[in-house]
XYZ file of C-alpha atoms in Angstrom:
375
model
C -21.691 79.000 52.796
C -25.667 79.578 52.142
C -25.486 83.174 52.851
C -22.851 83.759 50.586
C -23.415 81.465 47.997
C -26.005 83.758 45.794
C -23.401 86.713 45.883
C -20.473 84.784 44.879
C -20.050 86.538 41.688
C -20.491 90.128 42.927
C -17.927 89.562 46.011
C -15.164 88.437 43.682
C -15.529 91.397 41.629
C -15.540 93.679 44.755
C -12.580 91.402 45.781
C -10.583 91.984 42.582
C -11.455 95.927 42.354
C -10.495 96.128 46.051
C -6.878 94.695 44.805
C -6.474 96.874 42.178
C -7.074 100.008 43.959
C -4.635 98.571 47.084
C -2.088 97.607 44.336
C -1.960 100.890 42.526
C -2.154 102.947 45.984
C 0.673 100.794 46.969
C 2.757 101.732 43.602
C 2.133 105.335 43.853
C 3.268 105.172 47.638
C 6.283 103.267 46.593
C 7.139 105.682 43.952
C 7.072 108.420 46.235
C 9.202 107.019 48.829
C 11.932 105.202 46.552
C 14.476 107.696 47.269
C 14.118 107.200 50.968
C 13.979 103.551 51.367
C 16.655 102.942 48.294
C 19.058 100.795 50.805
C 16.347 98.918 53.066
C 14.820 97.795 49.597
C 17.994 96.889 48.387
C 18.557 94.737 51.542
C 15.137 93.285 51.327
C 15.423 92.120 47.891
C 18.544 90.310 48.562
C 17.655 88.667 51.537
C 14.047 88.134 51.434
C 11.734 86.574 48.740
C 8.640 87.889 47.975
C 6.788 84.946 47.236
C 7.792 83.118 50.252
C 6.512 86.198 52.165
C 2.987 86.094 50.302
C 3.091 82.002 51.144
C 3.889 82.390 54.484
C 1.232 85.035 55.208
C -1.139 83.446 53.338
C -0.877 80.188 55.241
C -0.971 82.108 58.692
C -4.199 83.565 57.621
C -5.861 80.913 56.582
C -5.132 79.514 59.963
C -6.333 82.230 61.711
C -10.027 82.103 59.719
C -10.105 78.604 60.346
C -9.345 78.278 63.873
C -12.559 80.675 64.571
C -14.613 79.799 61.988
C -14.767 76.154 62.453
C -16.533 77.122 65.834
C -19.536 78.353 64.185
C -22.263 76.495 61.802
C -21.211 78.532 58.656
C -18.175 76.830 58.454
C -18.550 73.817 55.990
C -17.856 70.535 58.148
C -15.930 69.047 55.263
C -13.152 71.769 55.921
C -12.742 70.401 59.195
C -9.940 68.203 60.949
C -10.675 64.594 60.113
C -10.747 62.328 63.294
C -8.798 59.371 61.850
C -8.534 59.150 58.313
C -8.988 61.215 55.011
C -8.472 65.001 54.061
C -9.743 68.260 55.428
C -8.420 71.827 54.946
C -7.880 72.339 58.713
C -5.496 69.012 58.689
C -3.228 71.222 56.818
C -2.871 74.043 59.581
C -0.475 72.586 62.023
C 1.604 71.185 59.073
C 1.653 74.080 57.210
C 3.156 75.950 59.817
C 5.720 73.633 60.553
C 6.773 73.706 56.806
C 6.443 77.478 56.618
C 8.900 77.612 59.568
C 11.315 75.056 57.902
C 11.429 76.689 54.397
C 12.492 79.940 55.878
C 14.824 78.587 59.044
C 18.067 79.926 59.674
C 19.929 76.301 58.129
C 17.679 76.621 55.215
C 19.141 80.003 54.516
C 22.505 79.206 54.785
C 23.204 80.979 58.080
C 26.279 79.991 59.762
C 27.016 79.508 63.458
C 23.169 79.100 64.297
C 23.081 77.183 67.790
C 20.522 75.943 70.145
C 19.658 78.175 72.876
C 17.352 76.668 75.993
C 16.052 80.064 76.457
C 14.621 79.806 73.267
C 12.104 77.291 73.418
C 11.201 78.786 76.869
C 8.417 80.958 75.490
C 6.973 78.108 73.436
C 6.998 75.898 76.533
C 5.307 78.596 78.574
C 2.632 79.241 75.994
C 2.031 75.262 76.167
C 1.653 75.456 79.674
C -0.586 78.417 79.521
C -2.906 76.807 77.142
C -3.032 73.763 78.641
C -3.991 75.552 82.231
C -6.649 77.614 80.437
C -8.308 74.768 78.819
C -8.887 72.768 81.580
C -9.602 75.575 84.276
C -12.058 77.088 81.852
C -13.429 73.947 80.331
C -12.795 75.106 76.998
C -13.858 72.938 74.214
C -11.119 70.703 72.760
C -10.888 67.332 71.047
C -8.527 64.759 72.444
C -8.242 62.982 69.250
C -6.009 66.282 68.232
C -3.078 65.815 70.330
C -4.140 64.053 73.469
C -5.468 64.999 76.814
C -2.789 67.461 77.661
C -0.826 68.146 74.755
C -1.012 70.786 72.346
C 0.735 72.422 69.452
C 2.828 74.544 71.339
C 4.403 71.425 72.937
C 5.029 69.984 69.279
C 7.008 73.236 68.619
C 8.600 72.861 71.863
C 9.952 69.489 70.701
C 10.796 70.208 67.436
C 12.979 73.516 68.423
C 15.845 71.715 69.562
C 15.739 68.552 67.363
C 15.547 70.560 64.364
C 18.812 72.451 64.938
C 20.594 69.584 66.450
C 20.081 66.795 63.207
C 22.199 67.759 60.394
C 20.646 68.517 56.668
C 20.650 65.520 54.820
C 17.900 64.119 52.543
C 18.350 60.287 54.250
C 17.757 61.519 57.687
C 14.207 62.519 57.427
C 13.568 59.731 54.784
C 15.074 57.106 57.128
C 12.710 58.613 60.092
C 9.439 58.605 57.760
C 10.394 54.853 56.699
C 10.852 53.610 60.114
C 7.678 55.660 61.749
C 5.629 54.369 59.281
C 6.640 50.647 59.335
C 6.113 50.767 62.854
C 2.555 52.310 62.255
C 1.782 49.549 59.938
C 3.464 46.554 60.536
C 3.622 46.716 64.111
C 0.154 47.858 65.500
C 1.138 51.774 66.282
C -1.588 53.159 64.205
C -4.404 50.667 65.748
C -2.793 51.845 69.299
C -3.175 55.365 68.706
C -6.622 54.834 67.114
C -8.202 52.476 69.820
C -5.824 51.931 72.999
C -7.386 53.160 76.248
C -6.146 56.599 77.784
C -4.556 55.084 80.693
C -2.272 52.021 81.374
C -3.033 48.574 82.916
C 0.026 48.970 85.380
C -0.020 51.786 87.740
C 2.878 53.930 86.149
C 2.617 57.549 85.840
C 5.301 57.902 82.631
C 2.981 55.357 80.980
C 0.027 57.120 81.735
C 1.109 60.252 80.529
C 2.398 58.729 77.140
C -1.049 57.094 76.702
C -3.271 60.093 77.640
C -1.005 62.257 74.799
C 0.246 59.821 72.294
C -1.308 61.570 69.250
C 1.085 64.653 70.426
C 3.730 62.688 71.608
C 4.192 60.448 68.499
C 3.223 63.161 66.113
C 6.455 65.051 66.978
C 8.051 62.033 64.882
C 6.132 62.794 61.617
C 6.405 66.707 62.488
C 10.331 66.258 62.744
C 10.378 64.473 59.501
C 8.266 67.458 57.790
C 10.386 70.270 59.224
C 13.614 68.602 58.095
C 12.421 68.311 54.322
C 11.109 71.616 54.515
C 14.429 73.066 55.632
C 16.354 70.840 52.720
C 13.613 72.177 50.275
C 14.104 75.390 51.128
C 17.791 75.215 51.110
C 18.105 73.747 47.680
C 14.716 75.159 45.934
C 14.416 78.759 47.380
C 17.886 80.181 49.128
C 20.481 78.485 46.877
C 21.874 80.045 43.320
C 20.676 78.677 40.435
C 17.603 77.806 38.621
C 15.371 77.965 41.921
C 12.197 77.879 40.226
C 12.512 74.715 37.933
C 13.612 72.718 40.871
C 10.619 73.985 42.952
C 8.410 72.832 39.815
C 10.308 69.477 40.116
C 9.665 69.019 43.520
C 6.178 69.434 43.059
C 5.937 67.066 40.658
C 7.725 64.518 42.703
C 6.036 64.791 45.678
C 2.579 64.111 44.200
C 4.003 61.087 42.396
C 5.114 59.871 45.823
C 1.790 60.594 47.321
C 0.376 58.747 44.644
C 2.469 55.432 45.084
C 1.954 55.894 49.009
C -1.873 55.883 48.898
C -2.927 54.030 45.840
C -0.026 51.421 45.511
C 0.943 50.858 49.098
C -2.584 51.593 50.314
C -1.555 53.925 53.364
C -4.217 56.170 54.365
C -3.627 59.678 55.058
C -3.759 60.479 58.785
C -3.497 63.495 60.311
C -4.041 61.602 63.744
C -0.423 59.829 63.401
C 1.155 62.429 61.057
C 2.079 58.860 59.053
C 4.330 59.053 55.615
C 0.941 59.709 53.481
C 0.208 62.849 55.478
C 3.865 64.039 55.629
C 4.234 64.059 51.824
C 0.573 65.300 51.198
C 1.064 68.359 53.014
C 4.569 68.829 51.357
C 3.041 68.630 48.224
C 0.079 70.932 48.996
C 2.360 73.527 50.335
C 4.919 73.556 47.748
C 2.254 73.778 45.092
C 0.989 76.756 46.906
C 4.453 78.176 46.982
C 4.816 77.769 42.966
C 1.100 79.668 42.591
C 2.720 82.168 44.768
C 5.871 82.381 42.653
C 3.488 82.672 39.538
C 1.563 85.384 40.974
C 4.503 87.744 42.112
C 5.846 87.502 38.391
C 3.387 89.867 37.586
C 3.989 92.480 40.270
C 6.423 92.589 43.585
C 4.511 94.670 45.698
C 4.007 92.708 48.657
C 0.951 94.027 51.082
C 2.507 95.653 54.161
C 0.289 93.410 56.306
C 1.921 90.517 54.520
C 5.168 91.739 55.860
C 4.021 92.215 59.084
C 2.403 89.011 59.541
C 5.588 87.083 58.011
C 7.939 89.024 60.458
C 5.800 88.494 63.523
C 4.113 85.106 63.038
C 4.819 83.595 66.279
C 3.292 86.494 67.817
C 0.338 87.228 66.074
C -0.439 83.432 66.054
C -0.714 83.892 69.542
C -3.082 86.881 69.718
C -4.987 85.146 67.242
C -5.501 82.162 69.639
C -6.351 84.640 72.476
C -8.946 86.208 70.660
C -10.311 82.698 69.351
C -10.679 81.854 72.860
C -12.164 85.229 73.744
C -14.877 85.016 71.330
C -15.810 81.211 72.433
C -16.054 82.361 76.061
C -17.901 85.417 75.538
C -21.011 84.027 72.952
C -22.335 80.560 72.127
C -20.815 80.173 68.729
C -23.325 77.163 67.944
C -26.324 79.144 67.942
C -24.833 82.328 66.166
C -26.712 83.019 62.427
C -24.693 83.134 59.724
C -24.325 86.811 59.514
C -23.312 87.224 62.885
C -20.986 84.405 62.247
C -19.455 86.325 59.597
C -19.649 89.655 61.238
C -17.552 88.423 64.209
C -15.050 86.534 62.108
C -14.609 89.945 59.811
C -13.895 91.527 62.985
C -11.533 89.152 64.299
C -9.299 89.167 61.389
C -9.451 92.922 61.144
C -7.996 92.883 64.599
C -5.503 90.349 64.069
C -4.304 92.471 60.991
C -4.302 95.871 63.066
C -2.287 94.042 65.822
C 0.028 92.530 63.078
C 0.726 95.872 61.768
C 1.194 97.912 64.915
C 3.745 94.983 66.808
C 5.669 95.361 63.185
C 6.038 99.163 63.278
C 6.877 98.991 67.277
C 9.422 96.095 66.511
C 10.760 98.129 63.468
C 10.955 101.331 65.457
C 12.722 99.588 68.403
C 15.181 98.069 65.861
C 16.223 101.494 63.943
C 16.426 102.900 67.733
C 19.206 100.288 68.446
C 21.114 100.808 65.157
C 21.288 104.559 65.748
């Protein structure tokens, strides 16, 4: 931004200094408590990968920043979501959330006997309904081209939850889903329908009107389903299985970027977040797996994961809901479009601190309740 640009080097030095101080404090505290937490640390190291924790937390925090900062002029427009085609930082938000969930799902980690329970999707469905009612009741700003008139991301997660459990994990299944979906988009006018069709049907049919009004969200579930299944397979074979996992992950990253090049340059399929087409799915996977590789490289120099990263990782959905509520509260309490750059940065900074405090408090509370149950 214009406000921060002249101080970029100074701010970077401050960030590095703070990181070093926090790292030393963490290492000292870990050394003092090593004897007390030897059992829990052993369990944590065996059941959790630190670089995956860092990746999932970074994805969450980038999402938290973007969903509020985009409402201010200080946020560069080139980072906002694209309307139809192209690349934007915020285009990765929902896709990254789905990918991070797939990489660490029970099936990806090899847990047996994990079955679908209808009550598990009830909170997501309830959150989707609350989001819908509040958006319409408060006339909250929303872009119809994102998910449709009534749809939102919580409804997408609700649809993915049962499908992601019932469909078996074979490479061919998400590949067939994605190829067939892209064929319909490219060869049978489905892409054109999503972009240009009216929001109501010519015939008087309620189900048809609902589909037309929310076609981005409903059809987008197909792309997100393929994305989730691919993520589970990558997590199973490259993260949680035995063997040379880092080599597999590097090869997957190279393969994904090659496939992306073939789809976009050879087959001339443009990336479209609006339809979650094949180019978008492969692009999102390639980006997230690349970040995962960078996180793996970074954790080679130290295995101390910040407490806030662990807290956000363990309570991702709760913190995501809190961040959305705080975003709505900020937008209802002030005119974000008229805020100066300094005010915008102060608001976003305060908001992020609040989200972090809530994550730490929630994690501490839940861990205490779990320890009481064990006792």
